[in-house]
Short mmCIF file of N, CA, C and O and ligand atoms in Angstrom, two decimals:
data_model
loop_
_atom_site.label_atom_id
_atom_site.label_comp_id
_atom_site.label_asym_id
_atom_site.label_seq_id
_atom_site.Cartn_x
_atom_site.Cartn_y
_atom_site.Cartn_z
N MET A 145 0.75 -1.44 0.10
CA MET A 145 0.05 -0.16 -0.01
C MET A 145 1.55 1.63 -0.12
O MET A 145 1.56 1.57 1.00
N LEU A 146 0.38 2.30 -1.12
CA LEU A 146 1.44 3.32 -0.94
C LEU A 146 0.61 4.65 -0.55
O LEU A 146 0.04 4.27 -0.29
N ASP A 147 1.79 5.07 0.45
CA ASP A 147 1.71 6.32 0.84
C ASP A 147 1.60 7.51 0.78
O ASP A 147 3.12 7.97 1.06
N LYS A 148 0.86 7.96 -0.06
CA LYS A 148 1.66 9.39 -0.82
C LYS A 148 1.83 10.64 0.32
O LYS A 148 2.43 11.68 0.21
N SER A 149 1.90 10.76 1.51
CA SER A 149 1.87 11.78 2.26
C SER A 149 3.09 11.73 2.19
O SER A 149 3.88 12.79 2.89
N ARG A 150 3.33 10.87 2.65
CA ARG A 150 5.15 11.24 2.10
C ARG A 150 6.05 11.74 1.26
O ARG A 150 5.74 12.05 0.57
N GLY A 151 7.59 11.55 1.52
CA GLY A 151 8.32 12.77 0.59
C GLY A 151 7.90 13.18 -0.66
O GLY A 151 7.39 11.72 -1.59
N LYS A 152 8.17 14.30 -1.46
CA LYS A 152 8.06 14.27 -2.69
C LYS A 152 9.17 13.94 -3.67
O LYS A 152 10.39 14.79 -3.39
N ILE A 153 8.89 14.28 -5.29
CA ILE A 153 9.76 13.76 -5.80
C ILE A 153 9.25 15.22 -7.18
O ILE A 153 8.39 16.08 -7.51
N LEU A 154 10.34 15.95 -6.90
CA LEU A 154 10.55 17.33 -8.25
C LEU A 154 12.03 16.79 -9.18
O LEU A 154 12.66 16.08 -8.92
N ILE A 155 10.42 16.88 -9.97
CA ILE A 155 11.28 16.33 -12.02
C ILE A 155 11.78 17.60 -12.42
O ILE A 155 11.23 18.92 -12.23
N CYS A 156 13.00 17.53 -12.52
CA CYS A 156 12.62 19.04 -13.11
C CYS A 156 13.64 18.69 -15.01
O CYS A 156 14.57 17.57 -14.69
N ASP A 157 12.70 18.80 -16.10
CA ASP A 157 13.63 18.91 -17.59
C ASP A 157 12.87 19.90 -17.97
O ASP A 157 11.92 19.99 -17.82
N ASP A 158 14.17 20.47 -19.16
CA ASP A 158 13.75 21.14 -19.86
C ASP A 158 12.64 20.40 -21.34
O ASP A 158 12.25 21.68 -21.72
N GLU A 159 12.62 19.62 -21.27
CA GLU A 159 11.71 18.61 -22.84
C GLU A 159 10.84 18.25 -21.84
O GLU A 159 10.54 17.89 -20.83
N GLU A 160 9.51 19.01 -22.04
CA GLU A 160 8.20 18.63 -21.73
C GLU A 160 7.50 16.82 -21.97
O GLU A 160 6.87 16.45 -21.19
N GLY A 161 8.18 16.28 -22.98
CA GLY A 161 8.16 14.89 -23.05
C GLY A 161 8.24 14.34 -22.31
O GLY A 161 7.43 13.50 -21.66
N ILE A 162 9.40 14.63 -22.26
CA ILE A 162 10.03 13.74 -20.36
C ILE A 162 9.77 14.27 -19.01
O ILE A 162 8.86 12.85 -18.71
N ARG A 163 9.36 15.22 -19.18
CA ARG A 163 8.55 15.83 -17.72
C ARG A 163 6.84 14.81 -17.91
O ARG A 163 6.44 14.42 -16.80
N GLU A 164 6.37 14.82 -18.89
CA GLU A 164 5.25 13.63 -18.67
C GLU A 164 4.93 12.61 -18.53
O GLU A 164 4.25 12.13 -18.24
N SER A 165 6.15 12.40 -19.86
CA SER A 165 6.42 10.18 -19.21
C SER A 165 6.56 10.29 -18.04
O SER A 165 5.96 9.28 -17.28
N LEU A 166 7.49 10.99 -17.17
CA LEU A 166 7.91 11.07 -15.62
C LEU A 166 6.89 11.13 -14.99
O LEU A 166 6.40 10.28 -14.12
N LYS A 167 6.16 11.79 -14.87
CA LYS A 167 4.24 12.42 -14.38
C LYS A 167 3.94 10.92 -14.70
O LYS A 167 3.15 10.37 -13.55
N LEU A 168 3.73 10.59 -16.12
CA LEU A 168 2.51 8.85 -16.17
C LEU A 168 2.82 8.50 -14.92
O LEU A 168 2.25 7.35 -14.30
N ILE A 169 4.40 7.23 -15.19
CA ILE A 169 4.55 6.49 -14.71
C ILE A 169 4.56 6.92 -12.74
O ILE A 169 4.59 5.62 -12.60
N LEU A 170 5.46 7.58 -12.49
CA LEU A 170 5.50 8.07 -11.00
C LEU A 170 4.00 8.80 -9.97
O LEU A 170 4.00 8.79 -8.93
N SER A 171 3.09 9.77 -10.78
CA SER A 171 1.84 10.25 -10.00
C SER A 171 1.20 8.94 -9.61
O SER A 171 0.43 9.46 -8.49
N ASN A 172 1.00 8.19 -10.06
CA ASN A 172 -0.17 6.84 -9.40
C ASN A 172 0.64 6.87 -7.52
O ASN A 172 -0.07 5.93 -6.57
N HIS A 173 2.34 7.21 -7.51
CA HIS A 173 2.63 6.14 -6.63
C HIS A 173 3.36 7.53 -5.44
O HIS A 173 2.86 6.71 -4.35
N TYR A 174 2.94 8.56 -6.15
CA TYR A 174 4.27 9.67 -5.54
C TYR A 174 3.46 10.26 -5.80
O TYR A 174 2.97 11.02 -6.33
N ASN A 175 3.65 11.37 -4.73
CA ASN A 175 3.94 12.79 -4.84
C ASN A 175 4.60 14.60 -5.81
O ASN A 175 5.36 13.40 -5.69
N LEU A 176 4.31 14.56 -6.31
CA LEU A 176 5.03 15.00 -7.63
C LEU A 176 5.24 16.73 -7.86
O LEU A 176 4.19 17.72 -7.78
N MET A 177 6.47 17.16 -7.84
CA MET A 177 6.20 18.86 -8.42
C MET A 177 7.15 18.63 -9.86
O MET A 177 8.53 17.93 -9.75
N VAL A 178 6.98 19.48 -10.01
CA VAL A 178 7.87 19.73 -11.69
C VAL A 178 7.63 21.11 -12.39
O VAL A 178 7.39 22.02 -11.57
N THR A 179 9.57 21.21 -12.47
CA THR A 179 9.80 22.05 -13.32
C THR A 179 10.48 22.28 -14.88
O THR A 179 10.87 21.17 -14.80
N ASP A 180 10.43 23.19 -14.63
CA ASP A 180 11.82 23.33 -16.97
C ASP A 180 12.57 23.43 -16.67
O ASP A 180 13.54 23.91 -17.25
N SER A 181 12.72 24.41 -15.69
CA SER A 181 14.38 25.25 -15.27
C SER A 181 15.02 24.45 -13.98
O SER A 181 14.27 24.34 -12.57
N GLY A 182 16.12 25.27 -14.10
CA GLY A 182 17.27 25.05 -13.47
C GLY A 182 17.02 25.31 -11.76
O GLY A 182 17.69 25.25 -10.56
N GLU A 183 17.01 26.91 -12.13
CA GLU A 183 17.30 27.71 -11.38
C GLU A 183 16.04 27.65 -10.39
O GLU A 183 16.26 27.70 -9.05
N GLN A 184 15.43 27.38 -10.90
CA GLN A 184 13.87 27.27 -10.00
C GLN A 184 13.45 25.73 -9.68
O GLN A 184 13.34 25.80 -8.11
N CYS A 185 14.39 24.80 -9.86
CA CYS A 185 14.70 23.69 -8.94
C CYS A 185 15.42 24.34 -7.91
O CYS A 185 14.79 23.50 -6.85
N VAL A 186 16.41 24.79 -7.51
CA VAL A 186 17.31 24.64 -6.32
C VAL A 186 16.53 25.71 -5.72
O VAL A 186 15.85 25.41 -4.58
N GLU A 187 15.53 27.07 -6.34
CA GLU A 187 14.72 27.47 -5.29
C GLU A 187 13.69 26.55 -4.47
O GLU A 187 13.45 26.88 -3.67
N LEU A 188 13.26 25.31 -5.31
CA LEU A 188 12.40 25.23 -5.18
C LEU A 188 12.25 23.77 -3.94
O LEU A 188 12.50 24.15 -2.88
N VAL A 189 13.72 23.69 -3.55
CA VAL A 189 14.37 22.87 -3.20
C VAL A 189 14.80 23.20 -1.78
O VAL A 189 14.79 23.09 -0.69
N ASN A 190 15.33 23.97 -2.27
CA ASN A 190 15.54 25.22 -0.26
C ASN A 190 14.18 25.70 0.28
O ASN A 190 14.19 26.22 1.41
N ASN A 191 12.97 25.58 -1.05
CA ASN A 191 11.56 26.14 0.42
C ASN A 191 10.98 25.19 0.23
O ASN A 191 9.98 25.58 1.30
N ALA A 192 10.71 23.73 0.30
CA ALA A 192 10.77 22.67 0.18
C ALA A 192 11.34 21.73 1.45
O ALA A 192 11.04 20.42 0.36
N PRO A 193 11.42 21.87 2.74
CA PRO A 193 11.75 20.83 2.52
C PRO A 193 11.00 19.43 2.36
O PRO A 193 11.85 18.06 2.84
N ASP A 194 9.87 19.18 1.62
CA ASP A 194 9.33 18.06 2.09
C ASP A 194 10.08 17.43 0.67
O ASP A 194 9.23 16.30 0.69
N ILE A 195 10.73 17.45 -0.32
CA ILE A 195 11.01 16.90 -1.64
C ILE A 195 12.29 15.80 -0.75
O ILE A 195 13.37 16.74 -0.84
N GLY A 196 11.86 14.99 -1.39
CA GLY A 196 12.93 13.74 -0.53
C GLY A 196 13.96 13.53 -1.79
O GLY A 196 15.22 13.07 -1.64
N LEU A 197 13.32 13.78 -3.40
CA LEU A 197 14.03 13.93 -4.73
C LEU A 197 14.65 14.09 -5.45
O LEU A 197 13.24 14.96 -5.63
N VAL A 198 15.15 14.31 -6.29
CA VAL A 198 15.16 15.27 -7.10
C VAL A 198 15.49 14.88 -8.77
O VAL A 198 16.84 13.69 -8.77
N LEU A 199 14.47 14.45 -9.69
CA LEU A 199 14.96 13.64 -11.20
C LEU A 199 14.88 15.42 -11.67
O LEU A 199 14.68 15.40 -12.52
N LEU A 200 16.45 14.46 -11.96
CA LEU A 200 16.90 16.03 -12.22
C LEU A 200 17.81 15.85 -14.38
O LEU A 200 18.78 15.01 -13.89
N ASP A 201 17.61 16.07 -14.91
CA ASP A 201 18.16 16.31 -16.54
C ASP A 201 19.94 17.33 -16.13
O ASP A 201 19.72 18.02 -15.56
N ILE A 202 20.31 16.87 -17.28
CA ILE A 202 21.63 17.68 -17.54
C ILE A 202 21.61 18.44 -18.78
O ILE A 202 22.24 20.24 -17.84
N LYS A 203 20.90 18.03 -19.56
CA LYS A 203 21.11 19.24 -20.86
C LYS A 203 20.00 20.17 -20.03
O LYS A 203 19.33 19.63 -20.69
N MET A 204 19.75 21.55 -19.54
CA MET A 204 19.21 22.43 -20.38
C MET A 204 19.52 23.96 -20.25
O MET A 204 20.87 23.83 -20.26
N PRO A 205 18.60 24.86 -20.62
CA PRO A 205 19.60 26.38 -21.36
C PRO A 205 19.71 27.25 -19.66
O PRO A 205 19.46 26.30 -18.20
N ASN A 206 20.28 28.04 -19.79
CA ASN A 206 20.66 28.78 -17.99
C ASN A 206 21.94 28.04 -17.43
O ASN A 206 22.98 27.73 -17.53
N VAL A 207 21.57 27.22 -16.52
CA VAL A 207 21.81 26.65 -15.73
C VAL A 207 21.65 25.09 -15.72
O VAL A 207 20.63 24.52 -15.42
N ASN A 208 22.84 24.43 -15.85
CA ASN A 208 21.84 22.26 -16.49
C ASN A 208 22.71 21.84 -14.89
O ASN A 208 22.67 22.46 -13.98
N GLY A 209 21.99 20.33 -15.06
CA GLY A 209 22.04 19.88 -13.92
C GLY A 209 22.76 19.97 -13.54
O GLY A 209 22.64 20.00 -12.17
N LEU A 210 24.29 19.88 -13.58
CA LEU A 210 25.76 19.82 -13.14
C LEU A 210 25.54 20.64 -11.41
O LEU A 210 25.69 20.36 -11.09
N GLU A 211 25.81 21.22 -12.23
CA GLU A 211 26.03 23.06 -11.55
C GLU A 211 24.52 23.03 -10.90
O GLU A 211 24.54 23.04 -9.09
N VAL A 212 22.97 22.71 -11.20
CA VAL A 212 22.27 22.34 -10.17
C VAL A 212 22.05 21.43 -9.12
O VAL A 212 22.34 21.76 -8.28
N LEU A 213 22.72 20.39 -9.34
CA LEU A 213 23.47 18.65 -8.73
C LEU A 213 24.24 19.91 -7.42
O LEU A 213 23.85 19.15 -5.77
N LYS A 214 25.20 20.54 -8.26
CA LYS A 214 25.99 21.12 -6.84
C LYS A 214 24.86 22.22 -5.45
O LYS A 214 25.86 21.44 -4.50
N LEU A 215 24.19 22.74 -6.50
CA LEU A 215 24.14 24.01 -5.87
C LEU A 215 23.24 22.75 -4.95
O LEU A 215 22.82 23.54 -3.77
N VAL A 216 22.55 22.53 -5.01
CA VAL A 216 21.22 21.93 -4.06
C VAL A 216 21.81 20.71 -3.29
O VAL A 216 21.23 20.77 -1.75
N LYS A 217 22.99 20.39 -3.53
CA LYS A 217 23.58 19.53 -2.37
C LYS A 217 24.90 20.55 -1.33
O LYS A 217 24.97 19.80 -0.26
N GLU A 218 25.04 21.43 -2.10
CA GLU A 218 25.39 22.06 -1.31
C GLU A 218 24.51 22.48 0.27
O GLU A 218 24.75 22.79 1.55
N LYS A 219 23.60 22.55 -0.39
CA LYS A 219 22.30 23.66 1.12
C LYS A 219 21.41 22.18 1.76
O LYS A 219 21.44 21.76 2.71
N ARG A 220 21.49 20.78 0.76
CA ARG A 220 20.90 19.58 1.13
C ARG A 220 21.48 18.24 0.74
O ARG A 220 21.20 17.62 0.60
N PRO A 221 22.78 18.52 2.14
CA PRO A 221 23.51 17.40 1.84
C PRO A 221 23.18 15.45 1.58
O PRO A 221 23.38 14.75 0.52
N ASN A 222 21.90 15.33 2.72
CA ASN A 222 21.11 14.34 2.39
C ASN A 222 20.09 14.30 1.57
O ASN A 222 20.05 12.79 0.73
N LEU A 223 19.58 15.11 0.62
CA LEU A 223 19.12 14.89 -0.91
C LEU A 223 19.35 13.72 -1.52
O LEU A 223 20.67 13.91 -1.80
N SER A 224 18.28 13.00 -2.26
CA SER A 224 18.60 11.83 -2.77
C SER A 224 17.99 12.69 -4.71
O SER A 224 17.42 13.71 -4.84
N VAL A 225 19.56 12.29 -5.74
CA VAL A 225 19.21 13.39 -6.66
C VAL A 225 19.57 11.96 -7.92
O VAL A 225 20.98 11.51 -7.27
N VAL A 226 18.68 11.86 -8.84
CA VAL A 226 19.05 11.19 -9.84
C VAL A 226 19.05 11.59 -10.95
O VAL A 226 17.64 12.52 -10.82
N ILE A 227 19.98 11.35 -11.43
CA ILE A 227 20.13 12.24 -12.84
C ILE A 227 19.28 11.05 -14.07
O ILE A 227 20.22 10.26 -14.47
N ILE A 228 18.98 11.96 -14.98
CA ILE A 228 18.07 11.10 -16.24
C ILE A 228 18.55 12.36 -17.20
O ILE A 228 18.19 13.91 -17.31
N THR A 229 19.69 11.89 -17.70
CA THR A 229 20.12 12.28 -19.20
C THR A 229 20.56 11.70 -20.76
O THR A 229 20.18 10.39 -20.58
N GLY A 230 20.20 12.51 -21.47
CA GLY A 230 20.30 11.92 -23.24
C GLY A 230 21.48 11.44 -23.20
O GLY A 230 21.85 11.09 -24.35
N TYR A 231 22.63 11.49 -22.49
CA TYR A 231 23.63 12.01 -23.27
C TYR A 231 24.80 10.91 -22.11
O TYR A 231 25.07 10.62 -21.12
N LYS A 232 25.16 9.37 -23.01
CA LYS A 232 25.67 8.26 -21.91
C LYS A 232 26.58 8.79 -21.61
O LYS A 232 28.08 8.85 -23.25
N SER A 233 27.94 9.47 -20.43
CA SER A 233 29.07 10.09 -20.77
C SER A 233 29.72 9.32 -19.92
O SER A 233 29.06 10.35 -18.46
N VAL A 234 30.54 8.60 -19.57
CA VAL A 234 31.77 8.75 -18.60
C VAL A 234 31.64 9.70 -17.54
O VAL A 234 31.79 9.44 -16.44
N GLU A 235 32.35 10.49 -18.39
CA GLU A 235 33.10 11.90 -17.75
C GLU A 235 31.76 12.13 -16.33
O GLU A 235 31.78 12.53 -15.44
N THR A 236 31.09 12.43 -17.10
CA THR A 236 29.64 13.24 -16.72
C THR A 236 28.54 11.82 -15.82
O THR A 236 28.70 13.02 -14.78
N ALA A 237 28.62 11.12 -15.89
CA ALA A 237 28.80 10.71 -14.85
C ALA A 237 29.50 10.25 -13.30
O ALA A 237 28.67 10.16 -12.13
N SER A 238 30.54 10.15 -13.97
CA SER A 238 31.38 10.09 -12.47
C SER A 238 31.32 11.46 -11.72
O SER A 238 31.51 11.61 -10.74
N GLU A 239 31.84 12.55 -12.60
CA GLU A 239 31.22 14.05 -11.74
C GLU A 239 30.32 13.67 -11.04
O GLU A 239 29.81 14.38 -10.03
N ALA A 240 28.83 13.32 -12.00
CA ALA A 240 27.97 13.61 -10.88
C ALA A 240 27.78 12.76 -9.75
O ALA A 240 27.34 13.26 -8.90
N ALA A 241 28.16 11.40 -9.55
CA ALA A 241 28.87 10.57 -8.56
C ALA A 241 29.59 11.51 -7.71
O ALA A 241 28.88 11.47 -6.81
N ASN A 242 30.45 12.86 -7.73
CA ASN A 242 31.19 12.51 -7.34
C ASN A 242 30.38 14.08 -6.70
O ASN A 242 30.41 14.63 -5.55
N LEU A 243 29.68 14.71 -7.28
CA LEU A 243 28.69 15.55 -6.65
C LEU A 243 27.74 14.98 -5.59
O LEU A 243 26.89 15.74 -4.75
N GLY A 244 27.92 13.42 -5.67
CA GLY A 244 26.87 13.51 -4.87
C GLY A 244 25.28 12.90 -5.07
O GLY A 244 24.62 12.29 -4.71
N ALA A 245 24.98 12.23 -6.22
CA ALA A 245 24.15 12.19 -6.96
C ALA A 245 24.34 10.33 -6.37
O ALA A 245 25.17 10.43 -6.59
N SER A 246 22.52 9.98 -6.70
CA SER A 246 22.17 9.37 -5.98
C SER A 246 22.36 7.53 -7.15
O SER A 246 21.96 6.70 -7.14
N GLY A 247 21.91 8.01 -8.50
CA GLY A 247 21.73 7.80 -9.31
C GLY A 247 21.67 7.86 -10.56
O GLY A 247 21.46 10.17 -10.86
N TYR A 248 22.02 7.37 -11.91
CA TYR A 248 22.06 7.97 -13.49
C TYR A 248 21.11 7.51 -14.37
O TYR A 248 21.80 6.18 -14.83
N ILE A 249 19.79 7.94 -14.91
CA ILE A 249 19.88 7.12 -16.09
C ILE A 249 19.70 7.51 -17.08
O ILE A 249 19.41 8.61 -17.60
N VAL A 250 19.95 7.35 -18.65
CA VAL A 250 20.22 7.19 -19.65
C VAL A 250 19.07 7.42 -20.05
O VAL A 250 18.06 6.26 -20.43
N LYS A 251 18.21 8.56 -21.34
CA LYS A 251 17.59 8.36 -21.57
C LYS A 251 17.99 7.49 -23.29
O LYS A 251 18.44 7.28 -23.87
N PRO A 252 16.47 7.23 -23.68
CA PRO A 252 14.85 6.53 -23.21
C PRO A 252 14.95 5.54 -21.75
O PRO A 252 16.14 4.63 -22.19
N PHE A 253 14.60 5.70 -21.52
CA PHE A 253 14.30 4.83 -19.84
C PHE A 253 13.03 4.59 -20.27
O PHE A 253 12.29 4.64 -21.34
N LYS A 254 13.73 2.64 -19.76
CA LYS A 254 11.84 2.66 -19.05
C LYS A 254 11.64 2.47 -18.21
O LYS A 254 11.57 3.23 -17.27
N SER A 255 9.77 2.29 -17.86
CA SER A 255 9.24 3.11 -16.96
C SER A 255 9.84 1.79 -15.83
O SER A 255 9.97 2.33 -14.59
N ASP A 256 10.39 0.61 -15.84
CA ASP A 256 10.52 -0.31 -14.86
C ASP A 256 11.94 0.14 -13.87
O ASP A 256 11.45 0.49 -13.20
N GLU A 257 12.84 0.97 -15.10
CA GLU A 257 14.24 1.84 -14.69
C GLU A 257 13.91 2.64 -13.64
O GLU A 257 14.44 2.43 -12.80
N ILE A 258 13.47 3.65 -14.51
CA ILE A 258 12.30 4.62 -13.06
C ILE A 258 11.79 3.85 -12.09
O ILE A 258 12.27 4.49 -10.54
N LEU A 259 10.95 3.29 -12.07
CA LEU A 259 10.23 2.94 -10.70
C LEU A 259 11.03 2.24 -9.69
O LEU A 259 10.79 2.63 -8.96
N SER A 260 11.79 1.23 -10.69
CA SER A 260 12.63 0.75 -9.32
C SER A 260 13.65 1.42 -8.89
O SER A 260 14.30 1.20 -7.32
N THR A 261 14.52 2.33 -9.19
CA THR A 261 15.31 3.89 -8.74
C THR A 261 14.56 4.00 -7.43
O THR A 261 15.42 4.48 -6.81
N VAL A 262 13.65 5.03 -8.19
CA VAL A 262 13.01 5.66 -7.76
C VAL A 262 12.71 5.41 -6.32
O VAL A 262 12.15 5.80 -5.37
N GLY A 263 11.59 4.08 -6.98
CA GLY A 263 11.31 3.03 -5.29
C GLY A 263 12.41 2.42 -4.51
O GLY A 263 11.82 2.96 -3.31
N ARG A 264 13.52 2.37 -4.94
CA ARG A 264 14.90 1.85 -3.45
C ARG A 264 15.15 3.20 -3.13
O ARG A 264 14.98 3.60 -1.52
N LEU A 265 15.21 4.10 -3.59
CA LEU A 265 16.20 5.47 -2.77
C LEU A 265 14.22 5.90 -2.17
O LEU A 265 14.69 6.68 -0.53
N MET A 266 13.07 5.86 -2.56
CA MET A 266 12.39 6.50 -1.60
C MET A 266 12.62 5.81 -0.21
O MET A 266 11.18 6.18 0.50
N GLU A 267 12.09 4.54 -0.47
CA GLU A 267 12.07 3.99 0.50
C GLU A 267 13.03 4.10 1.78
O GLU A 267 12.82 4.03 3.21
N LYS A 268 13.61 4.37 1.46
CA LYS A 268 15.50 4.76 2.25
C LYS A 268 15.03 5.87 2.44
O LYS A 268 15.22 6.64 4.22
N ILE A 269 14.36 6.80 1.98
CA ILE A 269 13.81 8.35 2.09
C ILE A 269 12.60 7.91 3.47
O ILE A 269 12.89 8.67 4.94
N ASN A 270 11.90 7.35 2.93
CA ASN A 270 10.83 7.24 4.21
C ASN A 270 10.98 6.41 5.40
O ASN A 270 10.65 6.77 6.51
N ASN A 271 12.53 5.55 4.65
CA ASN A 271 12.27 4.75 6.59
C ASN A 271 13.42 5.76 7.61
O ASN A 271 13.12 6.25 8.78
N LYS A 272 13.69 6.38 7.04
CA LYS A 272 14.31 7.20 7.99
C LYS A 272 13.50 8.61 8.33
O LYS A 272 13.76 9.01 10.04
N THR A 273 12.90 8.74 8.05
CA THR A 273 11.84 9.94 8.35
C THR A 273 10.66 9.76 9.04
O THR A 273 9.61 10.42 9.29
N LYS A 274 11.09 7.92 8.70
CA LYS A 274 9.66 7.47 10.56
C LYS A 274 9.34 7.68 11.62
O LYS A 274 10.42 8.51 12.21
MG1 MG B 217 17.13 18.27 -21.04
#
């Protein structure tokens, strides 16, 4: 039985199609917030302590995902961030890991992949806050 009252997930991607498919995959199970901009992502994380997990795109105009990752981790070191990117790159993946990302998913993703990664992390988050 899923308890939607627990931690929220913030989806941050500049592509509407990706935001929509993540919403379709996750909205039955989790409370979601959605943004198309890195700046707004940082602002939301700083102002909404109930966000436990961020699904974060890398390639975005203005502030890219790695910069966003760095900024949110400075303020909220325990926040879980999963990178979802169209560019499979060993350098980017290891930089993301060094900056504290909890996962790295390459587009196009399968819904199973999203659900299992998110499920595993949200379970950890919810156990901690119980
Ligand atoms: Mg993008």
